[in-house]
Amino acid sequence: MKIDMYSKLITVCAVFTFSSTLHYEGVSGAKILISAIYGEGSHFLAASAIGESLLKRGHEVTFLISNAYDHRAKDPKYDKFSFEIFNHSVPAERVQRIMNAANHVAFQESNDQFSNLTKSIMELTGQSCKNVITDRALMRRLKAMDAIMMDISWPCGIYIKAALQKDREIPKDLKMIANSPTTLWSGFVSASGSPFNFAYMPETMTGFTNRMNFLQRLKNIVQSILIQASIDSSMLYSFRKMEREVGLQNIVDPFYGYTDFDLYLSNIHFSSDFPVPMVPNLISVGGLTAKPAGRLQNELEEFVQSSGDHGVIVFTLGTYLASITTIRPEIVTMFAEAFRRLPQKVIWQLKELPDWELPSNVKAMPWLPQNDLLGHPKTRVFMYQGGNNGFQEACYHGVPIVVIPLQGDQYDVAARIEARGLGKKIEKLELNADIIYDTLTEVINNPSYNEVADKVSAIYKDQPMSAPDRAAFWIEHVIKFGGAYMRSPANDLTFIQYHLIDVYAFLTAIVVVFLAVVYYTLKFCVSLCCRMIGRGSSGKSKTE
Ligand SMILES: *[C@@H]1O[C@H](CO)[C@@H](O)[C@H](O)[C@H]1NC(C)=O
């Protein structure tokens, strides 16, 4: 009888658990919108790796891109993705020029040009988002989405959600995922509710490591304030203007409103980055574009093999600076001079050849199969400008690095490379043929760089899932369960509460009161004693 009851109970429980798990199954076929700036450059490449993993898991992936980069939609590499293309209100050529110019100013030292450029980029930021939100047909199609993953460099996803909400057109709950393509920035980390401790976490664009002296820690905080101020006055300003124009004000949270996202993906990996604390829904997915090397084309493979035991050097300054021949011809001469003296062969990403002949050990190519080259056993060193994707690919394949940071967060990547002992940095203003030659020779011939790179690579590969698969797993996870259960309450607290200033003030007050009580009690006792002693001695003298 008793046993029967138990078994019934167990069956009931089993049915209960079974049905509740069933409820959370079956999210294959979720519709996910991915926004990676306008479809531009390295941000798109990293996001498309996540997109491919989502496809593998049976989801529908749509990229939101602009007409300036609509070639993505025609590229057979991406034919399994859907594309939503919006039109900029300025000509596509102007958009491309602005986005490219950011890379062109790298070798020019004029700050004016840079601030003008920043202004153009920021204007474009709000304007482009308005182009999306006011495209009614497009917005109607976006209603069907289950999740939006947006690159924080262009946080239009927040406004898309707000616009859908405003028209009460949001179906169920639209899940939001933020994706940061660079090394950690305090704004992104804090938005997730994770602590950002300026004592040992270097702010973005400082080029600091996690060991900072007093002045560096001071600069670290000041840099953070400056970045926030410049974002408020440029990007946020641009979005605020757009909000007013489309009637969205008071709907979007301040601070971009991304403190309530379900998931935060960061393109870092702790084998090569500085260890930091993270809340459960801030996930490191470093190495998105790194994968096992594919075969090289015959001609390139032959060139690589012809290097013999000396091996090859892979050299690029990025897609945009591949046209450096016309921007700064003397820099091309400088590198060629250094390469001429090396026994290695050099594969150089260079779009336009100079009018003189390159050294015979150099092969110039307009585009490099970078990941396949870095994974080639003959590759000895990777010389490049310090982008995050390239950093992860070199780490994954265990290739030592010579880094020539040109701007922004490339200095942060350089700091990580030197701090780990993965390679060496050359300052762009100190560039000359001797320094290039000496640094390359040092990194190739000193075995310590290779040993570190091998270990970092082994750690990279010692994980149950590839980086894009990990990202896809977590996206699917929050589509099923939401991210609220992992959310840190840090952003709901006031500054005083978060830093426990009220508690410390209270404790200080107690100590002060206690000390005051002790002090005045003692003072009272002492004076009492003095008086008694005084009276006693005077009494004594009387009786004598
Ligand atoms: C965007 O531009 C293309 C080409 O000019 C045009 O065919 C298309 O209708 C435009 N889309 C919108 C939403 O205006």
Coordinates of C-alpha atoms and ligand atoms in Angstrom, one line a residue:
M1 CA 0.0 0.0 0.0
K2 CA 2.7 2.4 1.1
I3 CA 5.0 1.4 -1.7
D4 CA 2.2 1.9 -4.1
M5 CA 1.7 5.5 -2.9
Y6 CA 5.3 6.3 -3.2
S7 CA 5.5 5.0 -6.7
K8 CA 2.5 7.1 -7.6
L9 CA 4.2 10.1 -6.1
I10 CA 7.3 9.4 -8.0
T11 CA 5.4 9.1 -11.3
V12 CA 3.6 12.4 -10.6
C13 CA 6.9 14.1 -9.9
A14 CA 8.5 12.5 -12.9
V15 CA 5.7 13.7 -15.1
F16 CA 6.0 17.1 -13.6
T17 CA 9.8 17.4 -14.2
F18 CA 9.4 15.9 -17.6
S19 CA 6.8 18.3 -18.7
S20 CA 8.7 21.2 -17.3
T21 CA 11.8 20.3 -19.2
L22 CA 9.7 19.8 -22.3
H23 CA 8.6 23.3 -21.9
Y24 CA 12.1 24.5 -22.3
E25 CA 13.1 22.3 -25.2
G26 CA 12.5 23.1 -28.8
V27 CA 14.1 26.4 -29.4
S28 CA 15.5 25.3 -32.6
G29 CA 14.3 27.6 -35.3
A30 CA 14.6 30.8 -33.2
K31 CA 14.9 34.0 -35.3
I32 CA 18.0 35.9 -34.4
L33 CA 18.9 39.4 -35.7
I34 CA 22.6 40.2 -35.7
S35 CA 23.8 43.8 -36.0
A36 CA 27.5 44.3 -36.5
I37 CA 28.0 47.9 -37.3
Y38 CA 26.8 48.2 -40.9
G39 CA 28.3 44.9 -42.0
E40 CA 31.7 46.4 -42.0
G41 CA 35.2 44.8 -41.4
S42 CA 36.4 42.7 -38.5
H43 CA 33.2 43.3 -36.5
F44 CA 31.2 41.5 -39.1
L45 CA 33.6 38.7 -39.4
A46 CA 33.5 37.9 -35.7
A47 CA 29.7 38.2 -35.6
S48 CA 29.3 36.0 -38.7
A49 CA 31.3 33.2 -36.9
I50 CA 28.6 33.2 -34.2
G51 CA 26.0 33.3 -36.9
E52 CA 27.3 30.2 -38.5
S53 CA 27.2 28.3 -35.2
L54 CA 23.6 29.5 -34.7
L55 CA 22.8 28.1 -38.1
K56 CA 24.3 24.8 -37.2
R57 CA 22.0 24.6 -34.2
G58 CA 19.0 25.1 -36.5
H59 CA 18.3 28.8 -36.0
E60 CA 17.4 31.4 -38.5
V61 CA 20.0 34.2 -38.7
T62 CA 19.4 37.6 -40.2
F63 CA 22.1 40.2 -40.5
L64 CA 21.2 43.9 -40.4
I65 CA 23.5 45.6 -42.8
S66 CA 23.5 48.9 -44.8
N67 CA 23.6 49.5 -48.5
A68 CA 27.2 50.5 -48.1
Y69 CA 28.2 46.9 -47.4
D70 CA 25.5 45.1 -49.3
H71 CA 28.1 43.0 -51.0
R72 CA 27.9 40.7 -48.0
A73 CA 24.4 39.7 -49.1
K74 CA 25.7 38.6 -52.5
D75 CA 28.8 36.8 -51.1
P76 CA 28.3 33.0 -51.5
K77 CA 30.2 32.5 -48.2
Y78 CA 27.2 34.0 -46.4
D79 CA 24.4 32.6 -48.5
K80 CA 22.8 30.7 -45.6
F81 CA 22.2 34.0 -43.7
S82 CA 19.3 36.2 -44.4
F83 CA 20.0 39.9 -44.8
E84 CA 18.0 43.0 -44.0
I85 CA 19.5 45.9 -45.8
F86 CA 18.7 49.5 -44.8
N87 CA 19.7 52.6 -46.9
H88 CA 21.9 55.3 -45.4
S89 CA 20.6 58.8 -46.1
V90 CA 24.1 59.8 -47.3
P91 CA 25.7 58.1 -50.3
A92 CA 27.2 54.7 -49.7
E93 CA 30.6 55.9 -50.9
R94 CA 30.7 58.6 -48.2
V95 CA 29.9 55.9 -45.5
Q96 CA 32.8 53.8 -46.8
R97 CA 35.1 56.8 -46.9
I98 CA 34.3 57.7 -43.3
M99 CA 34.7 54.2 -42.0
N100 CA 38.0 53.7 -44.0
A101 CA 39.4 57.1 -43.0
A102 CA 39.5 55.9 -39.4
N103 CA 42.3 53.5 -40.5
H104 CA 44.0 56.0 -42.8
V105 CA 44.7 58.6 -40.2
A106 CA 46.8 56.0 -38.3
F107 CA 50.1 57.1 -39.9
Q108 CA 49.3 60.8 -39.7
E109 CA 49.8 62.7 -36.5
S110 CA 47.2 65.4 -36.9
N111 CA 44.7 65.3 -34.1
D112 CA 42.3 67.7 -35.9
Q113 CA 41.7 65.2 -38.7
F114 CA 41.0 62.6 -36.1
S115 CA 38.4 64.7 -34.2
N116 CA 36.7 65.7 -37.4
L117 CA 36.5 62.0 -38.3
T118 CA 35.1 61.0 -34.9
K119 CA 32.5 63.6 -35.4
S120 CA 31.5 62.2 -38.8
I121 CA 31.4 58.7 -37.5
M122 CA 29.2 59.7 -34.6
E123 CA 26.8 61.7 -36.8
L124 CA 26.5 58.7 -39.0
T125 CA 25.8 56.6 -35.9
G126 CA 22.5 58.2 -34.9
Q127 CA 21.5 59.0 -38.5
S128 CA 21.8 55.3 -39.6
C129 CA 19.8 54.1 -36.7
K130 CA 17.1 56.5 -37.7
N131 CA 17.2 55.1 -41.2
V132 CA 16.5 51.7 -39.7
I133 CA 13.7 52.7 -37.3
T134 CA 11.9 54.8 -39.9
D135 CA 11.9 52.1 -42.5
R136 CA 8.4 50.8 -41.7
A137 CA 8.5 47.7 -43.8
L138 CA 11.8 46.7 -42.3
M139 CA 10.5 47.2 -38.8
R140 CA 7.4 45.2 -39.5
R141 CA 9.6 42.3 -40.5
L142 CA 11.8 42.7 -37.4
K143 CA 8.7 42.0 -35.2
A144 CA 9.2 38.3 -35.8
M145 CA 12.6 38.3 -34.1
D146 CA 13.2 36.3 -30.9
A147 CA 16.5 37.9 -30.1
I148 CA 18.8 40.7 -31.2
M149 CA 22.5 40.5 -30.9
M150 CA 24.2 43.9 -31.3
D151 CA 27.8 45.0 -31.5
I152 CA 28.2 47.8 -28.9
S153 CA 30.1 49.9 -31.4
W154 CA 26.7 50.7 -33.0
P155 CA 24.0 50.1 -30.3
C156 CA 21.0 50.6 -32.6
G157 CA 19.5 47.3 -31.3
I158 CA 18.4 49.1 -28.2
Y159 CA 16.5 51.6 -30.2
I160 CA 15.0 48.9 -32.5
K161 CA 13.6 47.2 -29.4
A162 CA 12.4 50.5 -27.9
A163 CA 10.6 51.4 -31.2
L164 CA 8.9 48.0 -31.4
Q165 CA 7.9 48.4 -27.7
K166 CA 6.5 51.9 -28.3
D167 CA 4.2 50.6 -31.1
R168 CA 3.3 47.7 -28.7
E169 CA 4.5 45.5 -31.5
I170 CA 6.8 43.4 -29.4
P171 CA 5.5 39.9 -29.3
K172 CA 6.8 37.7 -26.4
D173 CA 9.9 39.0 -24.8
L174 CA 12.6 39.9 -27.2
K175 CA 15.9 38.7 -25.8
M176 CA 18.8 41.2 -26.0
I177 CA 22.5 40.2 -26.4
A178 CA 25.4 42.7 -26.4
N179 CA 28.6 41.8 -28.1
S180 CA 31.9 43.6 -27.5
P181 CA 34.5 42.9 -30.1
T182 CA 37.5 44.5 -28.3
T183 CA 39.4 44.0 -25.0
L184 CA 37.4 44.9 -22.0
W185 CA 36.0 48.5 -21.6
S186 CA 34.7 49.6 -18.2
G187 CA 31.4 50.7 -19.7
F188 CA 30.6 47.3 -21.1
V189 CA 31.8 45.5 -18.0
S190 CA 29.7 47.7 -15.7
A191 CA 26.7 47.4 -17.9
S192 CA 26.7 43.7 -17.2
G193 CA 26.8 44.4 -13.5
S194 CA 30.4 43.0 -13.1
P195 CA 32.8 45.0 -11.0
F196 CA 35.5 47.0 -12.8
N197 CA 38.3 47.6 -10.4
F198 CA 40.7 50.3 -11.7
A199 CA 43.4 49.0 -9.3
Y200 CA 44.1 46.0 -11.5
M201 CA 41.8 46.2 -14.6
P202 CA 43.3 48.5 -17.3
E203 CA 40.8 50.7 -19.1
T204 CA 40.5 50.4 -22.8
M205 CA 42.8 52.6 -24.9
T206 CA 45.4 53.0 -22.1
G207 CA 47.9 50.4 -23.2
F208 CA 48.4 49.5 -19.5
T209 CA 48.8 46.0 -18.1
N210 CA 47.2 44.8 -14.9
R211 CA 50.2 45.9 -12.9
M212 CA 50.0 49.7 -12.6
N213 CA 51.9 52.2 -10.5
F214 CA 50.2 55.1 -8.8
L215 CA 50.3 57.4 -11.9
Q216 CA 49.0 54.7 -14.1
R217 CA 46.1 53.9 -11.8
L218 CA 45.3 57.6 -11.7
K219 CA 45.4 57.8 -15.5
N220 CA 43.3 54.6 -15.7
I221 CA 40.4 56.3 -13.9
V222 CA 40.8 59.6 -15.7
Q223 CA 40.8 57.8 -19.0
S224 CA 37.6 56.1 -18.1
I225 CA 36.0 59.4 -17.2
L226 CA 37.2 60.9 -20.5
I227 CA 35.9 58.0 -22.6
Q228 CA 32.5 58.2 -20.9
A229 CA 32.4 62.0 -21.5
S230 CA 33.4 61.7 -25.1
I231 CA 30.8 59.0 -25.7
D232 CA 28.1 61.1 -24.0
S233 CA 29.0 64.1 -26.1
S234 CA 29.3 62.2 -29.4
M235 CA 27.6 58.9 -29.7
L236 CA 25.0 59.5 -27.0
Y237 CA 24.4 63.0 -28.3
S238 CA 23.8 61.6 -31.8
F239 CA 21.4 59.0 -30.5
R240 CA 19.5 61.5 -28.3
K241 CA 19.0 63.7 -31.3
M242 CA 17.7 60.7 -33.2
E243 CA 15.4 59.8 -30.3
R244 CA 13.8 63.2 -30.4
E245 CA 13.3 63.0 -34.1
V246 CA 11.5 59.7 -34.0
G247 CA 9.7 60.3 -30.7
L248 CA 11.5 57.7 -28.6
Q249 CA 12.8 59.9 -25.7
N250 CA 12.1 58.7 -22.2
I251 CA 11.7 55.2 -23.5
V252 CA 15.4 54.3 -23.8
D253 CA 17.3 54.1 -20.6
P254 CA 20.2 56.4 -20.0
F255 CA 23.6 54.8 -20.3
Y256 CA 22.4 53.2 -23.6
G257 CA 19.9 51.2 -21.7
Y258 CA 21.9 48.1 -22.0
T259 CA 22.1 47.3 -18.3
D260 CA 19.1 45.0 -18.7
F261 CA 20.4 42.8 -21.4
D262 CA 20.1 39.0 -21.1
L263 CA 23.6 38.3 -22.2
Y264 CA 27.0 40.0 -22.7
L265 CA 29.6 38.4 -25.0
S266 CA 33.1 39.6 -24.8
N267 CA 35.8 38.7 -27.4
I268 CA 38.5 37.9 -24.9
H269 CA 40.2 34.7 -23.8
F270 CA 41.9 34.3 -20.4
S271 CA 44.8 32.4 -21.8
S272 CA 46.0 35.7 -23.3
D273 CA 44.0 38.3 -21.5
F274 CA 44.2 39.6 -17.9
P275 CA 42.0 37.6 -15.4
V276 CA 39.0 39.6 -14.2
P277 CA 35.8 38.8 -12.2
M278 CA 32.7 38.4 -14.3
V279 CA 29.0 38.0 -13.5
P280 CA 27.3 34.8 -14.9
N281 CA 25.9 36.4 -18.0
L282 CA 29.1 38.0 -19.1
I283 CA 30.8 35.3 -21.2
S284 CA 34.2 35.4 -22.7
V285 CA 34.1 34.1 -26.2
G286 CA 37.6 35.0 -27.4
G287 CA 38.8 33.4 -30.6
L288 CA 35.7 33.8 -32.7
T289 CA 37.6 33.9 -36.0
A290 CA 40.2 31.4 -35.1
K291 CA 39.8 27.9 -36.4
P292 CA 41.9 25.0 -37.7
A293 CA 43.9 26.0 -40.7
G294 CA 42.7 25.1 -44.2
R295 CA 44.9 24.3 -47.1
L296 CA 46.7 27.2 -48.9
Q297 CA 46.3 27.7 -52.6
N298 CA 49.1 25.8 -54.5
E299 CA 51.1 28.9 -55.5
L300 CA 51.1 30.2 -52.0
E301 CA 51.9 26.8 -50.5
E302 CA 54.9 26.5 -52.8
F303 CA 56.1 29.9 -51.7
V304 CA 55.8 29.0 -48.1
Q305 CA 57.5 25.6 -48.6
S306 CA 60.4 27.4 -50.4
S307 CA 61.3 29.1 -47.2
G308 CA 63.0 25.9 -45.9
D309 CA 63.9 25.8 -42.2
H310 CA 63.9 29.6 -41.9
G311 CA 60.1 29.7 -42.3
V312 CA 57.9 32.6 -43.1
I313 CA 56.8 35.9 -41.6
V314 CA 53.2 37.0 -42.1
F315 CA 52.8 40.7 -42.3
T316 CA 49.7 42.9 -42.5
L317 CA 48.7 46.3 -41.3
G318 CA 45.0 45.5 -41.8
T319 CA 42.7 45.6 -44.8
Y320 CA 42.7 49.4 -45.1
L321 CA 46.4 50.0 -44.7
A322 CA 47.0 47.4 -47.5
S323 CA 46.9 50.6 -49.7
I324 CA 49.8 52.1 -47.7
T325 CA 51.8 52.3 -51.0
T326 CA 49.9 55.4 -52.0
I327 CA 49.4 56.9 -48.5
R328 CA 53.0 56.7 -47.3
P329 CA 55.4 55.2 -49.8
E330 CA 58.4 55.7 -47.6
I331 CA 57.0 53.2 -45.1
V332 CA 56.9 50.6 -47.8
T333 CA 60.5 51.3 -48.6
M334 CA 61.4 51.0 -44.9
F335 CA 59.8 47.5 -44.5
A336 CA 61.3 46.3 -47.8
E337 CA 64.7 47.3 -46.6
A338 CA 64.4 45.3 -43.4
F339 CA 62.9 42.3 -45.1
R340 CA 65.8 42.2 -47.7
R341 CA 68.2 41.4 -44.9
L342 CA 66.2 38.5 -43.4
P343 CA 66.7 34.8 -44.3
Q344 CA 62.9 34.2 -43.9
K345 CA 60.3 34.6 -46.6
V346 CA 57.7 37.3 -46.0
I347 CA 54.1 37.3 -47.0
W348 CA 52.9 40.9 -47.0
Q349 CA 49.3 42.2 -47.4
L350 CA 49.8 45.0 -50.0
K351 CA 47.2 46.0 -52.5
E352 CA 49.3 48.3 -54.7
L353 CA 52.9 47.4 -55.6
P354 CA 55.5 50.2 -55.6
D355 CA 57.1 51.2 -58.9
W356 CA 60.4 49.5 -57.8
E357 CA 60.9 45.8 -57.3
L358 CA 60.2 44.3 -53.9
P359 CA 63.0 42.0 -52.4
S360 CA 62.9 38.4 -53.8
N361 CA 62.0 36.9 -50.5
V362 CA 58.8 39.0 -50.3
K363 CA 55.4 38.0 -51.7
A364 CA 52.9 40.8 -51.8
M365 CA 49.2 39.8 -51.8
P366 CA 46.1 42.1 -51.8
W367 CA 44.3 39.8 -49.4
L368 CA 45.7 37.2 -47.0
P369 CA 44.1 33.9 -45.9
Q370 CA 45.2 35.0 -42.4
N371 CA 43.9 32.2 -40.3
D372 CA 45.3 29.5 -42.7
L373 CA 48.7 31.2 -42.8
L374 CA 48.9 31.5 -39.1
G375 CA 48.1 27.8 -38.7
H376 CA 50.8 26.8 -41.2
P377 CA 53.7 25.0 -39.5
K378 CA 56.3 27.1 -41.4
T379 CA 55.0 30.4 -40.0
R380 CA 57.5 31.8 -37.5
V381 CA 56.1 35.2 -36.6
F382 CA 53.0 37.4 -37.2
M383 CA 53.8 41.1 -37.6
Y384 CA 50.6 43.3 -37.6
Q385 CA 48.9 46.3 -36.1
G386 CA 47.3 44.7 -33.1
G387 CA 43.6 44.0 -33.9
N388 CA 41.8 41.8 -31.6
N389 CA 40.8 39.1 -34.1
G390 CA 44.4 38.7 -35.4
F391 CA 45.6 38.5 -31.8
Q392 CA 43.2 35.6 -31.0
E393 CA 44.1 33.8 -34.2
A394 CA 47.9 34.0 -33.5
C395 CA 47.2 32.8 -29.9
Y396 CA 45.1 29.9 -31.1
H397 CA 47.8 28.8 -33.6
G398 CA 50.7 29.5 -31.2
V399 CA 52.5 32.1 -33.3
P400 CA 54.7 34.7 -31.7
I401 CA 53.8 38.3 -32.5
V402 CA 55.5 41.6 -33.5
V403 CA 52.9 44.3 -33.0
I404 CA 53.0 47.8 -34.3
P405 CA 49.9 49.4 -32.7
L406 CA 48.5 52.3 -34.7
Q407 CA 45.5 53.5 -32.7
G408 CA 43.0 53.0 -29.9
D409 CA 42.7 49.5 -28.5
Q410 CA 45.6 48.2 -30.5
Y411 CA 47.8 49.5 -27.7
D412 CA 45.9 47.4 -25.3
V413 CA 46.4 44.3 -27.4
A414 CA 50.1 45.2 -27.6
A415 CA 50.2 45.5 -23.7
R416 CA 48.8 42.0 -23.5
I417 CA 51.2 40.6 -26.0
E418 CA 54.2 42.0 -24.1
A419 CA 52.9 41.2 -20.6
R420 CA 52.4 37.5 -21.6
G421 CA 55.7 37.3 -23.3
L422 CA 54.0 36.4 -26.6
G423 CA 56.1 38.9 -28.6
K424 CA 57.3 42.5 -28.8
K425 CA 56.0 45.9 -29.7
I426 CA 57.4 48.5 -32.1
E427 CA 56.2 52.1 -31.6
K428 CA 55.0 53.5 -34.9
L429 CA 56.8 56.7 -34.4
E430 CA 60.1 54.9 -33.9
L431 CA 59.8 52.7 -37.0
N432 CA 62.9 52.2 -39.1
A433 CA 64.5 49.4 -41.0
D434 CA 66.9 48.5 -38.2
I435 CA 64.3 48.3 -35.5
I436 CA 62.0 46.2 -37.7
Y437 CA 64.9 43.8 -38.5
D438 CA 66.2 43.6 -34.9
T439 CA 62.7 43.0 -33.4
L440 CA 61.8 40.3 -36.0
T441 CA 65.2 38.6 -35.5
E442 CA 64.8 38.7 -31.7
V443 CA 61.3 37.2 -31.7
I444 CA 62.2 34.5 -34.2
N445 CA 65.4 33.4 -32.6
N446 CA 64.7 33.7 -28.9
P447 CA 62.9 30.5 -28.0
S448 CA 61.0 32.0 -25.0
Y449 CA 58.4 33.6 -27.3
N450 CA 57.7 30.3 -29.0
E451 CA 57.4 28.5 -25.7
V452 CA 54.8 30.9 -24.4
A453 CA 52.9 30.9 -27.7
D454 CA 52.8 27.1 -27.6
K455 CA 51.4 27.1 -24.1
V456 CA 48.8 29.7 -24.8
S457 CA 47.7 27.8 -27.9
A458 CA 47.4 24.6 -25.9
I459 CA 45.2 26.4 -23.4
Y460 CA 43.1 27.9 -26.2
K461 CA 42.4 24.5 -27.7
D462 CA 41.8 22.8 -24.3
Q463 CA 38.1 23.6 -24.1
P464 CA 34.9 21.7 -24.8
M465 CA 33.5 24.0 -27.4
S466 CA 34.9 26.4 -30.0
A467 CA 34.3 30.1 -29.3
P468 CA 31.5 30.6 -31.8
D469 CA 29.8 27.4 -30.5
R470 CA 30.1 28.7 -26.9
A471 CA 28.5 32.0 -28.0
A472 CA 25.7 30.2 -29.8
F473 CA 25.1 27.9 -26.8
W474 CA 24.7 30.9 -24.5
I475 CA 22.4 32.8 -27.0
E476 CA 20.2 29.7 -27.2
H477 CA 20.3 29.5 -23.4
V478 CA 19.0 33.0 -22.9
I479 CA 16.4 32.5 -25.6
K480 CA 15.1 29.5 -23.5
F481 CA 15.5 30.9 -20.0
G482 CA 16.1 34.6 -20.3
G483 CA 19.1 36.2 -18.6
A484 CA 17.2 37.8 -15.6
Y485 CA 18.1 34.9 -13.3
M486 CA 21.8 35.7 -13.8
R487 CA 21.5 39.4 -13.6
S488 CA 23.6 41.2 -11.0
P489 CA 21.7 43.9 -9.1
A490 CA 24.8 46.1 -9.2
N491 CA 23.1 48.6 -11.6
D492 CA 20.0 49.0 -9.4
L493 CA 22.1 50.4 -6.6
T494 CA 23.0 54.0 -6.1
F495 CA 26.7 55.1 -6.2
I496 CA 26.6 55.3 -2.4
Q497 CA 25.1 51.9 -1.9
Y498 CA 27.3 50.2 -4.5
H499 CA 30.5 51.5 -2.9
L500 CA 29.0 50.8 0.6
I501 CA 29.8 54.5 1.5
D502 CA 26.7 54.6 3.8
V503 CA 27.9 51.5 5.7
Y504 CA 31.5 52.7 6.0
A505 CA 30.2 56.1 7.1
F506 CA 28.0 54.4 9.7
L507 CA 30.9 52.2 11.0
T508 CA 33.1 55.2 11.1
A509 CA 30.5 57.1 13.1
I510 CA 30.3 54.3 15.6
V511 CA 34.0 54.2 16.0
V512 CA 34.1 58.0 16.4
V513 CA 31.3 57.9 19.0
F514 CA 33.0 55.1 20.8
L515 CA 36.3 56.8 20.9
A516 CA 34.6 60.0 22.0
V517 CA 32.9 58.2 24.8
V518 CA 36.1 56.6 25.9
Y519 CA 38.0 59.9 25.7
Y520 CA 35.5 61.9 27.7
T521 CA 35.0 59.1 30.2
L522 CA 38.8 58.9 30.7
K523 CA 39.0 62.7 30.9
F524 CA 36.2 62.7 33.4
C525 CA 37.8 59.9 35.5
V526 CA 41.2 61.6 35.3
S527 CA 39.8 64.9 36.5
L528 CA 37.8 63.1 39.2
C529 CA 40.9 61.2 40.3
C530 CA 43.0 64.4 40.3
R531 CA 40.4 66.1 42.4
M532 CA 40.2 63.2 44.9
I533 CA 43.9 62.9 45.1
G534 CA 44.1 66.7 45.5
R535 CA 41.4 66.5 48.3
G536 CA 43.0 63.5 49.8
S537 CA 46.4 65.1 50.1
S538 CA 45.0 68.3 51.4
G539 CA 42.9 66.3 53.9
K540 CA 46.1 64.4 54.9
S541 CA 48.0 67.6 55.4
K542 CA 45.1 68.8 57.6
T543 CA 45.2 65.8 59.9
E544 CA 48.9 65.9 60.3
Ligands
LIG1 C1 17.1 51.4 -50.8 O1 17.8 51.7 -52.0 C2 17.5 50.8 -53.1 C3 18.4 51.1 -54.3 O2 18.4 52.5 -54.5 C4 16.0 50.8 -53.4 O3 15.8 49.8 -54.4 C5 15.3 50.4 -52.2 O4 13.9 50.5 -52.4 C6 15.6 51.3 -51.0 N1 14.9 50.9 -49.8 C7 14.2 51.7 -49.0 C8 13.6 51.1 -47.9 O5 14.1 52.9 -49.2

